[in-house]
């Protein structure tokens, strides 16, 4: 375990989250893998708009690096006017921004795919929401001074290993197009739900790219390089890529519009009478505009009610009050639409690495008299 004071200090004085800090009860994640640590958020945590830090899903490619803040510095180099070496305190002196952001792993719901795709067989739980506090990346890049011809920004984590058989040892690295790196909401974060960033989520600093699948948000940052070329690395061009409808391979970026039913659950037996279908919906490209629900296998659809916070980068809770017309078997579905007009697809576009599984998910229930 890391012994840094910044982790032991725990809570920071963070007025913007003081009112909404989730109740951290130390129940565990659903383990997918022990080494490296990979775990899903348990279903009951989805009732909370904010995911408590200990229940926020974890996706690591390599072992967690144990970093001491007193020794840690962030390097900024490449196509810049001056190289930088920033301490945590120097970063914290910059203007602070706090945003609620839902992060989803690109492989969430992979276990739904038929035929199966290789990789961690995530069910619903590789998605979570937290308040993240840090500094805009653009402010750090402005200090370094971006040079002419800058195309991308490369991020390197402190963790390393052999990512697949036949590959050599490497750190976790990913790049962003320069316009995404310079977006005011792209952050270098040091706090999660008002607490110092936990070790498993990238202590002391991680990148946070709102609206993009989680692979972009590099943890345990140690180096940022401004590039005048397009980076090609294992996690950029071998993984986290998807074939589009024409068969062309493109890198994953924005989170696809998606909704899931939280309750009732698959196979539930429900008494006749009124009941609520509850769920969450999110999209990387824009806020959620509407959620439609069908209780007859997709024949007819009715608008659900939204409740709880409506934020640009965070999921939307919704419910639909349903009175089953008669006892029997029913197929429930939900379909989200975002403010840009993106509609959740009825079926996921199957792809060999099993990413972006955002098709409508039917839930079968029995209603009895
Ligand atoms: N950053 C580093 N350095 N190493 C990693 O393995 N995993 C990525 C991303 N950043 C990863 C990383 C992936 S695939 C995801 S989905 C998110 O971190 C998960 O972040 P979390 O564990 O905080 O939920």
Short mmCIF file of C-alpha atoms and ligand atoms in Angstrom, two decimals:
data_model
loop_
_atom_site.label_atom_id
_atom_site.label_comp_id
_atom_site.label_asym_id
_atom_site.label_seq_id
_atom_site.Cartn_x
_atom_site.Cartn_y
_atom_site.Cartn_z
CA UNK A 1 0.00 0.00 0.00
CA UNK A 2 1.07 3.53 -0.63
CA UNK A 3 1.86 5.50 2.51
CA UNK A 4 1.63 8.97 1.00
CA UNK A 5 0.10 11.61 3.19
CA UNK A 6 -2.20 12.61 0.34
CA UNK A 7 -3.95 9.22 0.52
CA UNK A 8 -3.87 8.92 4.30
CA UNK A 9 -5.33 12.42 4.56
CA UNK A 10 -8.47 10.99 2.94
CA UNK A 11 -11.16 13.65 2.76
CA UNK A 12 -10.18 16.98 1.36
CA UNK A 13 -12.00 20.24 1.91
CA UNK A 14 -14.11 20.09 -1.23
CA UNK A 15 -17.26 22.17 -0.81
CA UNK A 16 -18.74 21.27 -4.20
CA UNK A 17 -19.11 17.61 -3.29
CA UNK A 18 -19.77 17.97 0.43
CA UNK A 19 -23.51 17.75 -0.12
CA UNK A 20 -23.53 14.81 -2.47
CA UNK A 21 -20.70 12.60 -1.25
CA UNK A 22 -21.90 9.00 -1.48
CA UNK A 23 -21.98 6.76 1.51
CA UNK A 24 -18.75 4.75 1.32
CA UNK A 25 -19.73 1.48 2.83
CA UNK A 26 -16.84 -0.87 2.22
CA UNK A 27 -18.57 -3.68 0.35
CA UNK A 28 -16.61 -5.19 -2.46
CA UNK A 29 -16.51 -5.20 -6.23
CA UNK A 30 -17.51 -8.28 -8.21
CA UNK A 31 -14.11 -9.76 -9.05
CA UNK A 32 -13.37 -10.50 -12.70
CA UNK A 33 -9.63 -11.06 -12.22
CA UNK A 34 -7.29 -10.85 -9.20
CA UNK A 35 -3.96 -10.19 -10.97
CA UNK A 36 -4.14 -7.65 -12.40
CA UNK A 37 -7.08 -6.39 -10.36
CA UNK A 38 -10.27 -6.13 -12.41
CA UNK A 39 -13.69 -5.76 -10.80
CA UNK A 40 -17.24 -4.72 -11.64
CA UNK A 41 -19.57 -2.46 -9.71
CA UNK A 42 -22.23 -4.62 -7.99
CA UNK A 43 -25.77 -4.10 -9.30
CA UNK A 44 -27.18 -2.70 -6.06
CA UNK A 45 -24.78 0.26 -6.33
CA UNK A 46 -26.57 1.48 -9.47
CA UNK A 47 -29.37 2.92 -7.32
CA UNK A 48 -26.84 5.58 -6.24
CA UNK A 49 -26.31 8.35 -8.75
CA UNK A 50 -22.72 8.56 -7.47
CA UNK A 51 -20.78 5.34 -7.17
CA UNK A 52 -18.95 5.09 -3.81
CA UNK A 53 -15.19 4.95 -4.47
CA UNK A 54 -14.76 1.36 -3.16
CA UNK A 55 -17.52 0.20 -5.55
CA UNK A 56 -16.30 2.08 -8.64
CA UNK A 57 -15.32 -0.52 -11.26
CA UNK A 58 -11.60 -1.20 -11.74
CA UNK A 59 -9.92 -2.16 -15.01
CA UNK A 60 -6.14 -2.65 -14.92
CA UNK A 61 -3.91 -4.14 -17.60
CA UNK A 62 -0.90 -4.53 -15.30
CA UNK A 63 -0.18 -4.57 -11.57
CA UNK A 64 -0.98 -1.38 -9.66
CA UNK A 65 2.18 0.76 -9.25
CA UNK A 66 2.75 2.06 -5.71
CA UNK A 67 3.74 5.68 -6.09
CA UNK A 68 5.02 7.98 -3.33
CA UNK A 69 3.86 11.56 -3.86
CA UNK A 70 7.11 12.98 -2.49
CA UNK A 71 9.02 11.27 -5.34
CA UNK A 72 6.41 11.80 -8.04
CA UNK A 73 6.75 14.33 -10.87
CA UNK A 74 4.85 14.74 -14.11
CA UNK A 75 7.03 15.30 -17.19
CA UNK A 76 5.71 17.30 -20.13
CA UNK A 77 7.83 17.21 -23.30
CA UNK A 78 7.77 16.79 -27.08
CA UNK A 79 6.61 19.57 -29.41
CA UNK A 80 6.56 22.22 -26.68
CA UNK A 81 8.41 25.49 -26.05
CA UNK A 82 9.77 24.23 -22.72
CA UNK A 83 9.88 20.82 -21.05
CA UNK A 84 8.25 20.68 -17.61
CA UNK A 85 8.63 18.62 -14.45
CA UNK A 86 5.61 19.34 -12.22
CA UNK A 87 5.09 18.27 -8.62
CA UNK A 88 1.66 17.42 -7.24
CA UNK A 89 1.58 20.68 -5.27
CA UNK A 90 2.42 22.70 -8.38
CA UNK A 91 -0.47 21.02 -10.23
CA UNK A 92 -2.85 21.63 -7.34
CA UNK A 93 -1.97 25.34 -7.43
CA UNK A 94 -3.61 25.61 -10.89
CA UNK A 95 -7.31 26.42 -11.31
CA UNK A 96 -9.42 23.60 -9.95
CA UNK A 97 -12.37 22.14 -11.87
CA UNK A 98 -14.85 19.52 -10.59
CA UNK A 99 -17.10 17.52 -12.93
CA UNK A 100 -19.46 14.57 -12.46
CA UNK A 101 -18.45 12.00 -15.08
CA UNK A 102 -19.70 8.52 -15.91
CA UNK A 103 -16.89 6.29 -17.12
CA UNK A 104 -17.61 3.07 -18.98
CA UNK A 105 -15.08 0.43 -19.96
CA UNK A 106 -15.19 -0.29 -23.70
CA UNK A 107 -15.70 -3.98 -22.82
CA UNK A 108 -18.72 -3.48 -20.54
CA UNK A 109 -21.47 -6.06 -21.27
CA UNK A 110 -19.07 -8.11 -23.39
CA UNK A 111 -20.65 -11.26 -21.90
CA UNK A 112 -23.87 -10.41 -23.82
CA UNK A 113 -22.21 -11.10 -27.16
CA UNK A 114 -23.20 -14.12 -29.19
CA UNK A 115 -20.92 -15.53 -30.49
CA UNK A 116 -18.68 -14.65 -27.54
CA UNK A 117 -15.72 -12.31 -28.00
CA UNK A 118 -12.43 -12.87 -26.10
CA UNK A 119 -11.55 -10.63 -23.15
CA UNK A 120 -12.93 -9.95 -19.69
CA UNK A 121 -16.49 -11.18 -19.62
CA UNK A 122 -17.99 -8.07 -18.05
CA UNK A 123 -21.69 -8.04 -17.33
CA UNK A 124 -23.40 -4.70 -16.56
CA UNK A 125 -20.93 -3.41 -14.01
CA UNK A 126 -17.97 -1.88 -15.87
CA UNK A 127 -19.56 1.56 -15.68
CA UNK A 128 -19.66 3.97 -12.71
CA UNK A 129 -20.07 7.66 -11.89
CA UNK A 130 -18.00 9.96 -9.68
CA UNK A 131 -17.22 13.62 -9.12
CA UNK A 132 -13.66 14.14 -10.38
CA UNK A 133 -11.60 17.18 -9.37
CA UNK A 134 -8.41 18.36 -10.97
CA UNK A 135 -6.95 20.84 -13.42
CA UNK A 136 -7.71 21.30 -17.12
CA UNK A 137 -4.99 19.62 -19.18
CA UNK A 138 -5.00 22.66 -21.50
CA UNK A 139 -3.70 24.84 -18.64
CA UNK A 140 -0.69 22.56 -18.19
CA UNK A 141 -0.07 22.44 -21.95
CA UNK A 142 -0.30 26.24 -22.06
CA UNK A 143 2.54 26.50 -19.52
CA UNK A 144 4.68 24.21 -21.66
CA UNK A 145 3.65 26.09 -24.83
CA UNK A 146 2.40 23.92 -27.68
CA UNK A 147 4.67 24.08 -30.71
CA UNK A 148 3.75 24.24 -34.41
CA UNK A 149 2.63 21.00 -36.01
CA UNK A 150 1.29 19.42 -32.80
CA UNK A 151 -1.22 16.69 -33.73
CA UNK A 152 -1.65 14.46 -30.71
CA UNK A 153 -0.81 14.26 -27.03
CA UNK A 154 0.57 11.00 -25.66
CA UNK A 155 0.01 9.88 -22.05
CA UNK A 156 2.17 7.31 -20.27
CA UNK A 157 1.26 5.53 -17.05
CA UNK A 158 3.67 4.27 -14.36
CA UNK A 159 2.37 0.70 -14.80
CA UNK A 160 3.98 -1.72 -17.24
CA UNK A 161 4.01 -5.35 -18.30
CA UNK A 162 3.56 -7.70 -21.25
CA UNK A 163 0.07 -6.98 -22.60
CA UNK A 164 -0.37 -10.15 -24.71
CA UNK A 165 1.64 -13.25 -25.63
CA UNK A 166 4.41 -12.39 -28.09
CA UNK A 167 4.46 -8.69 -27.16
CA UNK A 168 7.37 -7.08 -25.30
CA UNK A 169 7.15 -5.32 -21.95
CA UNK A 170 5.66 -1.83 -22.21
CA UNK A 171 3.96 0.87 -20.13
CA UNK A 172 0.27 1.64 -20.59
CA UNK A 173 0.18 4.46 -23.17
CA UNK A 174 -2.62 6.14 -25.13
CA UNK A 175 -2.83 9.30 -27.20
CA UNK A 176 -5.56 11.90 -27.81
CA UNK A 177 -6.08 14.20 -30.80
CA UNK A 178 -4.86 17.71 -29.93
CA UNK A 179 -8.38 19.22 -30.00
CA UNK A 180 -9.64 16.68 -27.43
CA UNK A 181 -6.55 17.27 -25.26
CA UNK A 182 -7.19 21.03 -25.39
CA UNK A 183 -10.91 20.74 -24.52
CA UNK A 184 -11.55 22.61 -21.25
CA UNK A 185 -13.26 19.55 -19.72
CA UNK A 186 -10.31 17.19 -20.31
CA UNK A 187 -8.77 17.05 -16.86
CA UNK A 188 -5.76 15.85 -14.89
CA UNK A 189 -7.56 14.70 -11.75
CA UNK A 190 -6.37 14.19 -8.18
CA UNK A 191 -9.69 13.73 -6.37
CA UNK A 192 -12.60 11.32 -6.71
CA UNK A 193 -15.86 12.06 -4.85
CA UNK A 194 -14.05 14.52 -2.59
CA UNK A 195 -11.27 12.13 -1.59
CA UNK A 196 -7.67 11.81 -2.75
CA UNK A 197 -7.62 9.62 -5.86
CA UNK A 198 -7.48 6.01 -4.62
CA UNK A 199 -4.47 3.95 -5.60
CA UNK A 200 -6.42 1.60 -7.89
CA UNK A 201 -7.93 4.56 -9.77
CA UNK A 202 -4.63 6.23 -10.65
CA UNK A 203 -3.13 7.91 -7.58
CA UNK A 204 -1.74 10.55 -7.55
CA UNK A 205 -2.90 11.86 -10.97
CA UNK A 206 -4.87 10.40 -13.84
CA UNK A 207 -6.21 11.77 -17.07
CA UNK A 208 -10.02 12.07 -17.30
CA UNK A 209 -11.53 12.36 -20.78
CA UNK A 210 -15.27 12.95 -20.26
CA UNK A 211 -17.52 11.17 -22.74
CA UNK A 212 -14.85 8.74 -23.97
CA UNK A 213 -14.59 5.07 -23.10
CA UNK A 214 -12.38 4.49 -20.07
CA UNK A 215 -9.28 3.34 -21.98
CA UNK A 216 -8.52 7.00 -22.79
CA UNK A 217 -8.32 8.08 -19.15
CA UNK A 218 -4.74 6.99 -18.41
CA UNK A 219 -4.04 6.29 -14.72
CA UNK A 220 -0.83 6.83 -12.69
CA UNK A 221 0.36 9.46 -15.14
CA UNK A 222 4.10 10.06 -15.34
CA UNK A 223 4.68 11.59 -18.77
CA UNK A 224 2.79 13.72 -21.27
CA UNK A 225 4.35 14.19 -24.73
CA UNK A 226 3.05 16.49 -27.46
CA UNK A 227 3.50 14.73 -30.81
CA UNK A 228 3.63 15.98 -34.40
CA UNK A 229 2.59 12.54 -35.67
CA UNK A 230 -0.15 9.99 -34.98
CA UNK A 231 0.89 7.60 -32.24
CA UNK A 232 0.75 3.88 -32.94
CA UNK A 233 1.09 1.69 -29.88
CA UNK A 234 -0.44 -1.56 -28.63
CA UNK A 235 -3.31 0.08 -26.72
CA UNK A 236 -3.89 2.53 -29.59
CA UNK A 237 -3.81 0.42 -32.75
CA UNK A 238 -4.01 -3.25 -31.60
CA UNK A 239 -6.63 -2.85 -28.86
CA UNK A 240 -9.51 -0.41 -28.33
CA UNK A 241 -10.24 -0.37 -32.04
CA UNK A 242 -13.46 -1.37 -33.76
CA UNK A 243 -14.49 -2.26 -37.29
CA UNK A 244 -17.15 0.13 -38.61
CA UNK A 245 -20.01 -0.98 -40.93
CA UNK A 246 -17.69 -0.81 -43.97
CA UNK A 247 -15.10 -3.05 -42.31
CA UNK A 248 -12.64 -0.19 -41.77
CA UNK A 249 -10.86 -0.26 -38.40
CA UNK A 250 -11.22 2.92 -36.36
CA UNK A 251 -10.03 3.78 -32.84
CA UNK A 252 -12.70 3.81 -30.13
CA UNK A 253 -13.52 7.22 -28.76
CA UNK A 254 -16.97 8.46 -27.56
CA UNK A 255 -19.16 6.22 -25.44
CA UNK A 256 -22.11 4.89 -27.46
CA UNK A 257 -25.61 5.93 -26.29
CA UNK A 258 -26.95 3.22 -23.97
CA UNK A 259 -29.54 2.41 -21.34
CA UNK A 260 -29.95 -0.57 -19.06
CA UNK A 261 -32.77 -1.79 -16.88
CA UNK A 262 -31.62 -2.14 -13.27
CA UNK A 263 -34.83 -3.59 -11.91
CA UNK A 264 -36.68 -5.81 -12.29
CA UNK A 265 -33.93 -8.31 -13.03
CA UNK A 266 -33.90 -11.11 -15.59
CA UNK A 267 -36.20 -13.96 -14.48
CA UNK A 268 -37.95 -11.98 -11.72
CA UNK A 269 -41.48 -13.03 -10.79
CA UNK A 270 -43.73 -10.00 -10.21
CA UNK A 271 -47.14 -9.78 -8.54
CA UNK A 272 -49.99 -8.21 -10.56
CA UNK A 273 -50.45 -4.51 -9.78
CA UNK A 274 -48.43 -1.38 -10.36
CA UNK A 275 -44.63 -1.56 -10.32
CA UNK A 276 -41.63 0.50 -11.43
CA UNK A 277 -39.12 -0.39 -14.12
CA UNK A 278 -35.89 1.43 -13.11
CA UNK A 279 -32.67 2.04 -14.94
CA UNK A 280 -29.82 4.28 -16.05
CA UNK A 281 -28.89 5.80 -19.42
CA UNK A 282 -25.78 7.60 -20.67
CA UNK A 283 -24.07 8.77 -23.84
CA UNK A 284 -20.60 10.12 -24.59
CA UNK A 285 -21.66 12.57 -27.29
CA UNK A 286 -24.30 14.53 -25.43
CA UNK A 287 -26.70 14.51 -22.50
CA UNK A 288 -29.59 12.04 -22.51
CA UNK A 289 -32.71 13.52 -24.13
CA UNK A 290 -35.19 10.65 -23.57
CA UNK A 291 -35.58 7.01 -22.61
CA UNK A 292 -38.34 4.88 -24.12
CA UNK A 293 -39.53 1.67 -22.50
CA UNK A 294 -41.31 -1.29 -24.06
CA UNK A 295 -43.08 -3.97 -22.00
CA UNK A 296 -44.14 -6.06 -24.99
CA UNK A 297 -40.83 -7.07 -26.56
CA UNK A 298 -40.44 -3.91 -28.66
CA UNK A 299 -43.94 -3.71 -30.22
CA UNK A 300 -44.86 -0.44 -28.48
CA UNK A 301 -42.75 2.14 -26.67
CA UNK A 302 -43.62 4.74 -24.01
CA UNK A 303 -41.48 7.55 -22.63
CA UNK A 304 -39.96 6.97 -19.19
CA UNK A 305 -39.69 9.63 -16.45
CA UNK A 306 -36.22 10.88 -15.65
CA UNK A 307 -35.21 11.72 -12.10
CA UNK A 308 -32.09 12.75 -10.21
CA UNK A 309 -29.37 15.00 -11.62
CA UNK A 310 -29.17 15.63 -15.40
CA UNK A 311 -25.54 16.37 -16.21
CA UNK A 312 -23.68 16.59 -19.51
CA UNK A 313 -21.19 13.80 -18.78
CA UNK A 314 -23.05 11.68 -16.23
CA UNK A 315 -25.69 9.01 -16.44
CA UNK A 316 -29.38 9.72 -16.08
CA UNK A 317 -31.58 7.74 -13.73
CA UNK A 318 -35.06 6.94 -15.07
CA UNK A 319 -38.18 4.97 -14.18
CA UNK A 320 -41.33 3.79 -15.87
CA UNK A 321 -44.44 2.94 -13.89
CA UNK A 322 -46.04 -0.15 -15.35
CA UNK A 323 -49.30 -1.96 -14.63
CA UNK A 324 -49.15 -5.34 -16.35
CA UNK A 325 -52.47 -5.98 -18.14
CA UNK A 326 -52.63 -9.68 -17.22
CA UNK A 327 -50.53 -12.48 -15.72
CA UNK A 328 -48.01 -13.96 -18.16
CA UNK A 329 -44.51 -13.67 -19.59
CA UNK A 330 -43.22 -10.21 -20.59
CA UNK A 331 -40.12 -8.86 -22.31
CA UNK A 332 -39.07 -5.44 -21.01
CA UNK A 333 -36.71 -3.18 -22.98
CA UNK A 334 -35.31 0.34 -22.70
CA UNK A 335 -33.89 2.52 -25.46
CA UNK A 336 -32.06 5.84 -24.91
CA UNK A 337 -31.79 8.84 -27.22
CA UNK A 338 -29.23 11.60 -26.65
CA UNK A 339 -29.55 15.32 -27.34
CA UNK A 340 -27.58 14.92 -30.57
CA UNK A 341 -30.22 12.51 -31.87
CA UNK A 342 -28.13 9.34 -31.43
CA UNK A 343 -30.50 6.43 -30.76
CA UNK A 344 -29.42 3.32 -28.89
CA UNK A 345 -29.28 0.50 -31.48
CA UNK A 346 -31.64 -2.46 -31.11
CA UNK A 347 -28.66 -4.79 -31.62
CA UNK A 348 -24.98 -4.33 -30.81
CA UNK A 349 -22.71 -4.27 -33.84
CA UNK A 350 -20.72 -7.47 -33.10
CA UNK A 351 -16.96 -6.93 -33.32
CA UNK A 352 -14.06 -9.34 -32.77
CA UNK A 353 -12.67 -7.59 -29.66
CA UNK A 354 -16.09 -7.20 -28.05
CA UNK A 355 -16.27 -3.44 -27.54
CA UNK A 356 -19.09 -0.88 -27.47
CA UNK A 357 -21.82 -3.34 -26.50
CA UNK A 358 -24.71 -0.86 -26.41
CA UNK A 359 -27.61 -2.72 -28.03
CA UNK A 360 -31.03 -2.81 -26.33
CA UNK A 361 -30.99 -5.45 -23.54
CA UNK A 362 -34.24 -7.39 -23.11
CA UNK A 363 -35.25 -8.45 -19.59
CA UNK A 364 -37.73 -11.35 -19.30
CA UNK A 365 -40.12 -11.33 -16.33
CA UNK A 366 -43.15 -13.37 -15.25
CA UNK A 367 -46.24 -11.66 -13.86
CA UNK A 368 -48.48 -13.77 -11.65
CA UNK A 369 -51.92 -13.14 -10.23
N1 LIG B 1 -4.36 3.53 -17.26
C1 LIG B 1 -3.29 2.78 -16.98
N2 LIG B 1 -2.13 3.41 -16.69
N3 LIG B 1 -3.34 1.43 -16.99
C2 LIG B 1 -4.50 0.76 -17.30
O1 LIG B 1 -4.53 -0.48 -17.29
N4 LIG B 1 -6.84 0.96 -17.96
C3 LIG B 1 -7.74 1.80 -18.77
C4 LIG B 1 -7.89 3.19 -18.14
N5 LIG B 1 -6.60 3.73 -17.81
C5 LIG B 1 -5.65 1.53 -17.61
C6 LIG B 1 -5.54 2.95 -17.56
C7 LIG B 1 -9.06 1.23 -18.94
S1 LIG B 1 -9.19 0.02 -20.12
C8 LIG B 1 -10.15 1.68 -18.25
S2 LIG B 1 -11.71 1.11 -18.61
C9 LIG B 1 -10.03 2.67 -17.19
O2 LIG B 1 -8.68 3.06 -16.96
C10 LIG B 1 -10.57 2.12 -15.87
O3 LIG B 1 -10.40 3.05 -14.86
P1 LIG B 1 -10.77 2.64 -13.35
O4 LIG B 1 -10.02 1.39 -13.01
O5 LIG B 1 -10.41 3.80 -12.51
O6 LIG B 1 -12.26 2.38 -13.34
#
